[in-house]
Amino acid sequence: MTGTGGEEMGVQAARSRALAVLRVRSRALAVALLPAAAAVILVAGGATGHLTGGVWDALRWVVSGLALLVLAAAAAVALVVARARPAVTPTVTVDEASAPDLYGMVRDLADRLDVPAPSAIALTPDCDSWLEDRTHPAHGRPPPAPEPDGATLPGGPAPRRGDAAPVLVIGSPFLWWMRVGELRAVLAPVVAGTGPSAHPDIAAARRFIRGLDAAAAVVSAGGRRGPLSRAAHGGLGRVVRLLLRGCRVHAAEMERGVAWAAAERAQAVDYGVRIVAQEQVGLAYAGWDRLLTRVALPAWRMGRWPARLDVGVVAALTELSRRDRLAEGFASRLGERPACDLLEEPGAMDEAVSLLAARLFHGGPSEASPDWSPVGWDDYPEEVVDRTWRTDAARLHRVLDALGVRRAAGHTAPGTGGPTLARVLDHLTTPADEAPPGTLPAPDPATAPDPAAVPDPAAAPGAAPTRAHAAEPAEPVWRAEPPGSAEPAGGDGSVTRTGSPADAAPHRPPAPAYGDHDIHSGHLATHPHITQPDAAHLEADLPGGDSDDPPGHRRATPATPAAPAAAPTPATPAAVDEADDDDLAGTTARGAALAAGLSAQLAREEAEASVTGAGVPDAPPAAAAPTAGPAPDPALWDDRALPLLPLQPPRTGREILTAHVTAMVCCAAMDTAGAVPGLDWLDGPSLLFDGVRAADLAPSVLTLVETGDPGPLRTWMTELGIRPEKPVRLV
């Protein structure tokens, strides 16, 4: 059923489920008052002379004491639920003065849908849009938005004008990639959700569920001391979880009814355009994920944050359309007005959202500093790509020093002691009489280093401080998903989210007790999909890897990073076999030992970085804080949880070794063959020869790492004129 009938049925279904949630609350209150009612009966019976005697007197005292305890416990639970701060999504608030056209478009859309307009608009660095209730006193009550004349809610009374409407949260990539008409069509079912959200019963049920969820987060937080405190929190947690279990099914069905009603109402507005716009939602997902994992992540790890991520996603999607021969189809829509024109200062807003993305996905500082500075796309190759390669190459040579590998290779000129690529190649080359790959020989006492001899990165002779950054993982095995359909999937607390329909099921976690709409413990509700990388897909991360990936919705795996472990000692072959035998089984013995040493060095640097803070010792003196403008809402932050959505899991030892050898090859190419660092919008750092991206580097490096055969790599370098015996410049 469509149209008004279907919409009214959706509201009625949501309201009936909301009443079921409120009945759970009423039953809990009745259970809490039951001992008090029994105590009142016993006291009244004694006062009137009906219930007298020793047994009744004893029972009266016992029941009265029990009633007081139950009432005190119920009051404590109610106080915690009322005072607990519901989690909300970190966003950048858009003031009406900075985006009057955007506010005007949303209000006009609300008028056409005959629903209350959102109270405010905010941007999030994610490809999604939803409504979010921020009326809790801890979040600051937003000003009530003007309501359209004659707005009524089918199936219930008109909304009270004193209640503030929810906040409309828009994914920033949509604003830069979509046209104005496409954005309007995508937002239509989201804005339509303000109507059912304003229903008193639905709003009360959502407040109750959000309070329970926030109380559960308070109970699960650590730091409690003393047995009494632990016992109190344990009892509170059991009560809250019991109530959440009782509400789970009803809350989920309530949100489905809200989404149903919003989708039905929005069908009358830009329905045809919305079908086309949903295709752009899927493309925005693809370009945004590639930009974050391939381009932004290397910069964040170097202490730089790209200040124009949304501009970058447009470039990435344009490049994707060119590679997939879709440029003709995009040419017509690119002539229309982009949605970012609805902002007065799109550059300042893009910068604020870019900083927010760095905090959410990487955990960077909240403002720019000399150790955490913005970088423009024109400076990215020199400031990020070049420095990343030279930092990795310097780390590689420090580990070789720790392993006792001599500086000068056998065929180099006397006195050559600088860092050379030949030293790396000679060390990784498997001699003819050495055991097959995967066999770990016994340590050689003449070359095995003292465990205490691994130099500290800050104290290594002649080595400049290096950026302590996390290991960069290989590209996950992407799973292409079809573009979105016209209808949204699900609502969200006061929320109706829209995006790719594939995002509704596989990309969100299982619905919490209150449905699929809210955010638990400060996390964004949209979670990327996951597939574990393997060695066969490692080539895509290297400068010479294949970049012509098919379009689709590609999301990287969110993985909670483990705390940096204590740096292990330089790995002898026996230690390597115990620690990482499965991962390094396919490499040579020398490669396994070198990979273990690099992993230990990275772990040590990460541990030092966690102690000294987010500062980057080797970052160049940077521009001061960005120009005054919009900034992430400080009231929404919980720095203890950052990063909220880590992009990728840590690299394996083999991937770390491959990346460091690739970096050394790129440094040699830049210093001896005239190559330059470059930026590929879809694949990140690239090595360019005469403006053309180098090819066939990845398989040659993998052959060296996995089999100890330098032949393909030496042939590749000879063709391009790279001289491995020449020293290279390191950071």
XYZ file of C-alpha atoms in Angstrom, residues 188-512:
325
model
C 13.242 13.869 1.224
C 12.605 10.591 3.125
C 14.917 11.757 5.912
C 13.144 15.060 6.462
C 9.801 13.254 6.262
C 10.797 11.419 9.434
C 10.319 14.554 11.532
C 6.541 14.023 11.351
C 6.335 10.630 13.088
C 9.229 11.643 15.354
C 7.145 14.444 16.836
C 4.347 12.135 17.941
C 4.201 12.336 21.793
C 4.057 8.568 22.333
C 6.912 7.846 19.912
C 9.017 10.661 21.368
C 8.442 9.429 24.934
C 9.343 5.859 23.996
C 12.548 7.033 22.332
C 13.553 9.117 25.325
C 13.052 6.099 27.575
C 15.120 3.834 25.309
C 17.916 6.390 24.937
C 18.031 6.820 28.693
C 18.329 3.069 29.229
C 21.058 2.834 26.607
C 22.987 5.708 28.184
C 22.618 4.115 31.627
C 23.967 0.834 30.225
C 26.987 2.730 28.912
C 27.538 4.272 32.355
C 27.383 0.841 33.972
C 29.805 -0.686 31.456
C 32.378 2.096 31.956
C 35.407 1.062 34.013
C 37.113 2.882 36.851
C 34.862 1.746 39.702
C 36.557 1.138 42.996
C 35.453 -0.733 46.065
C 33.135 -3.721 46.439
C 30.139 -1.548 47.340
C 30.420 0.494 44.149
C 30.849 -2.626 42.031
C 27.827 -4.241 43.660
C 25.686 -1.143 43.074
C 26.714 -0.907 39.430
C 26.149 -4.628 38.980
C 22.595 -4.396 40.281
C 21.908 -1.325 38.163
C 23.277 -3.082 35.100
C 21.031 -6.101 35.595
C 17.936 -3.928 35.904
C 18.825 -1.849 32.844
C 19.602 -4.899 30.719
C 16.333 -6.516 31.779
C 14.379 -3.445 30.695
C 16.288 -3.235 27.417
C 15.515 -6.868 26.634
C 11.857 -6.210 27.282
C 11.865 -3.241 24.891
C 14.091 -4.619 22.136
C 11.503 -6.065 19.776
C 8.992 -3.264 20.249
C 11.607 -0.554 19.723
C 12.879 -2.151 16.508
C 9.356 -2.467 15.128
C 8.618 1.119 16.152
C 11.553 2.357 14.093
C 10.464 0.285 11.116
C 7.046 1.871 11.338
C 8.596 5.347 11.459
C 10.733 4.579 8.412
C 7.720 3.147 6.607
C 5.665 6.257 7.257
C 8.511 8.581 6.207
C 9.154 6.667 2.985
C 5.472 6.681 2.073
C 5.151 10.406 2.639
C 8.326 11.182 0.648
C 7.153 9.311 -2.447
C 5.258 12.351 -3.615
C 8.422 14.491 -3.708
C 11.109 13.997 -6.377
C 10.513 10.266 -6.567
C 12.011 9.860 -10.037
C 15.061 11.935 -9.230
C 15.618 9.923 -6.038
C 16.089 6.725 -8.036
C 18.910 8.341 -9.999
C 20.330 10.039 -6.892
C 20.679 6.724 -5.084
C 23.164 5.654 -7.758
C 25.285 8.636 -6.772
C 25.066 7.512 -3.137
C 26.776 4.237 -4.049
C 29.469 6.063 -6.016
C 30.061 8.443 -3.124
C 30.653 5.448 -0.851
C 33.210 4.024 -3.263
C 35.168 7.233 -3.743
C 35.053 8.236 -0.078
C 36.383 4.909 1.156
C 39.204 4.827 -1.366
C 40.122 8.403 -0.506
C 40.247 7.711 3.235
C 42.141 4.421 3.149
C 44.546 5.164 0.293
C 45.096 8.925 0.429
C 44.122 10.370 3.814
C 45.489 7.591 6.035
C 49.150 7.939 4.928
C 48.956 11.684 5.561
C 47.425 11.258 9.023
C 50.206 8.884 9.983
C 52.770 11.508 8.980
C 51.159 14.144 11.187
C 49.444 15.927 8.302
C 45.734 16.060 7.584
C 44.359 16.873 4.114
C 42.271 19.994 4.546
C 40.033 19.408 1.511
C 38.833 15.830 1.747
C 35.473 16.567 0.156
C 37.175 18.204 -2.815
C 39.330 15.094 -3.021
C 36.324 12.777 -3.166
C 35.065 14.679 -6.207
C 38.452 14.201 -7.878
C 38.481 10.514 -6.917
C 35.000 9.898 -8.305
C 35.840 11.792 -11.473
C 38.918 9.608 -11.914
C 36.845 6.511 -11.211
C 34.338 7.503 -13.874
C 37.172 8.106 -16.345
C 38.770 4.721 -15.723
C 35.453 2.924 -16.001
C 34.420 4.784 -19.148
C 31.512 6.534 -17.474
C 32.643 10.070 -18.176
C 29.963 10.731 -20.794
C 27.204 9.863 -18.351
C 28.666 12.148 -15.709
C 29.278 15.081 -18.024
C 25.608 16.102 -18.190
C 25.064 16.107 -14.417
C 28.319 17.956 -13.715
C 26.869 20.917 -15.565
C 24.202 21.315 -12.889
C 24.642 23.306 -9.690
C 26.626 21.359 -7.061
C 25.054 21.056 -3.637
C 28.103 22.629 -1.957
C 27.021 25.928 -3.516
C 24.301 25.982 -0.860
C 27.057 26.849 1.659
C 28.386 30.378 1.955
C 31.974 29.208 2.666
C 32.349 25.646 1.391
C 36.140 25.731 1.839
C 35.953 26.489 5.567
C 33.278 23.845 6.049
C 35.336 21.280 4.137
C 38.327 22.032 6.361
C 36.302 21.539 9.539
C 34.844 18.255 8.293
C 38.306 17.071 7.218
C 39.664 17.667 10.711
C 36.673 15.830 12.170
C 37.343 12.880 9.842
C 40.953 12.738 11.041
C 39.736 12.556 14.641
C 37.070 9.931 13.993
C 39.116 7.598 11.808
C 42.635 8.201 13.113
C 42.342 9.865 16.521
C 44.288 13.030 15.721
C 44.324 16.195 17.843
C 41.359 18.537 17.901
C 43.151 21.484 16.305
C 46.076 22.238 14.018
C 49.558 22.644 15.479
C 53.179 22.441 14.271
C 52.988 18.683 14.813
C 49.518 18.272 13.308
C 49.188 20.579 10.337
C 46.917 20.710 7.282
C 48.283 19.865 3.867
C 46.943 20.903 0.486
C 46.596 18.551 -2.427
C 49.333 20.355 -4.379
C 51.806 19.756 -1.535
C 50.709 16.189 -0.832
C 53.333 14.387 -2.999
C 56.257 16.262 -1.474
C 55.027 16.577 2.115
C 53.430 13.149 2.514
C 54.485 10.696 -0.197
C 58.179 11.608 -0.270
C 58.507 11.814 3.506
C 56.648 8.537 4.030
C 58.945 6.645 1.681
C 62.120 8.125 3.111
C 60.983 7.520 6.686
C 60.252 3.868 5.911
C 63.583 3.509 4.120
C 65.418 4.980 7.126
C 63.670 2.535 9.437
C 64.626 -0.341 7.141
C 68.312 0.548 7.318
C 68.244 1.004 11.083
C 66.874 -2.506 11.476
C 69.550 -3.828 9.095
C 72.145 -2.144 11.311
C 70.633 -3.837 14.342
C 70.769 -7.213 12.581
C 74.483 -6.752 11.881
C 74.180 -6.408 8.097
C 77.218 -4.616 6.699
C 76.713 -1.220 5.127
C 78.636 -1.741 1.869
C 77.488 -4.443 -0.513
C 80.077 -6.747 -1.994
C 80.171 -5.171 -5.467
C 80.109 -1.502 -4.426
C 83.078 0.816 -4.492
C 85.329 0.949 -1.417
C 84.270 3.502 1.153
C 80.634 3.445 0.130
C 78.845 3.296 3.441
C 75.653 5.216 2.812
C 72.197 3.666 2.724
C 71.847 1.906 -0.607
C 69.211 -0.251 -2.235
C 71.920 -2.770 -3.123
C 72.409 -3.475 0.584
C 68.751 -4.426 0.913
C 68.745 -6.536 -2.232
C 71.880 -8.416 -1.254
C 70.533 -9.154 2.206
C 67.165 -10.442 0.965
C 68.649 -12.474 -1.894
C 68.601 -16.168 -1.079
C 72.041 -17.776 -1.690
C 72.097 -20.882 -3.832
C 73.155 -23.102 -0.927
C 70.576 -21.722 1.523
C 67.598 -23.709 2.698
C 64.306 -23.386 0.794
C 61.979 -20.473 1.571
C 60.099 -20.910 4.816
C 62.936 -22.800 6.534
C 64.431 -20.869 9.408
C 68.097 -21.649 10.061
C 69.849 -21.451 13.377
C 71.203 -18.016 14.303
C 74.742 -17.198 13.325
C 76.705 -16.030 16.405
C 78.874 -13.832 14.195
C 76.006 -11.805 12.826
C 73.192 -12.244 15.333
C 72.766 -8.956 17.182
C 72.675 -8.500 20.896
C 69.023 -8.141 21.940
C 69.907 -4.877 23.638
C 71.659 -3.529 20.563
C 68.629 -2.368 18.637
C 69.100 1.370 18.500
C 66.397 3.640 19.736
C 64.932 5.511 16.748
C 65.622 8.856 18.393
C 69.185 7.937 19.308
C 70.390 6.134 16.193
C 73.641 7.697 14.896
C 73.024 9.963 11.977
C 69.329 9.261 11.916
C 66.802 12.022 12.158
C 63.711 11.493 14.284
C 61.054 9.591 12.440
C 57.312 9.699 12.513
C 55.929 7.038 14.791
C 52.965 5.817 12.862
C 50.873 2.716 12.841
C 51.441 -0.055 10.386
C 49.681 0.514 7.112
C 47.631 -2.460 6.062
C 47.180 -3.840 2.637
C 44.027 -3.176 0.724
C 41.130 -5.365 1.873
C 39.439 -7.617 -0.606
C 36.713 -5.257 -1.718
C 33.209 -6.590 -2.133
C 31.359 -4.640 -4.757
C 27.747 -3.917 -3.955
C 24.983 -2.665 -6.208
C 23.960 0.976 -6.217
C 21.139 2.032 -3.990
C 17.440 1.891 -4.661
C 14.992 4.666 -4.145
C 13.720 3.891 -0.701
C 15.473 4.366 2.632
C 16.071 1.471 4.965
C 15.180 2.009 8.532
C 14.825 4.850 10.940
C 16.965 5.983 13.713
C 15.723 7.069 17.028
C 14.459 10.240 15.839
C 16.122 9.097 12.781
C 15.410 8.072 9.245
C 18.691 7.194 7.544
C 19.168 7.107 3.842
C 21.908 5.848 1.609
C 22.707 2.722 -0.300
C 20.172 0.014 0.533
C 23.091 -2.359 1.001
C 24.109 -0.100 3.866
C 20.916 -0.881 5.730
C 21.750 -4.488 6.402
C 25.413 -5.494 6.016
C 26.939 -2.178 6.961
C 25.229 -1.645 10.278
C 25.794 -3.692 13.388
C 22.969 -5.786 14.826
C 20.245 -3.558 16.172
C 20.765 -2.616 19.807
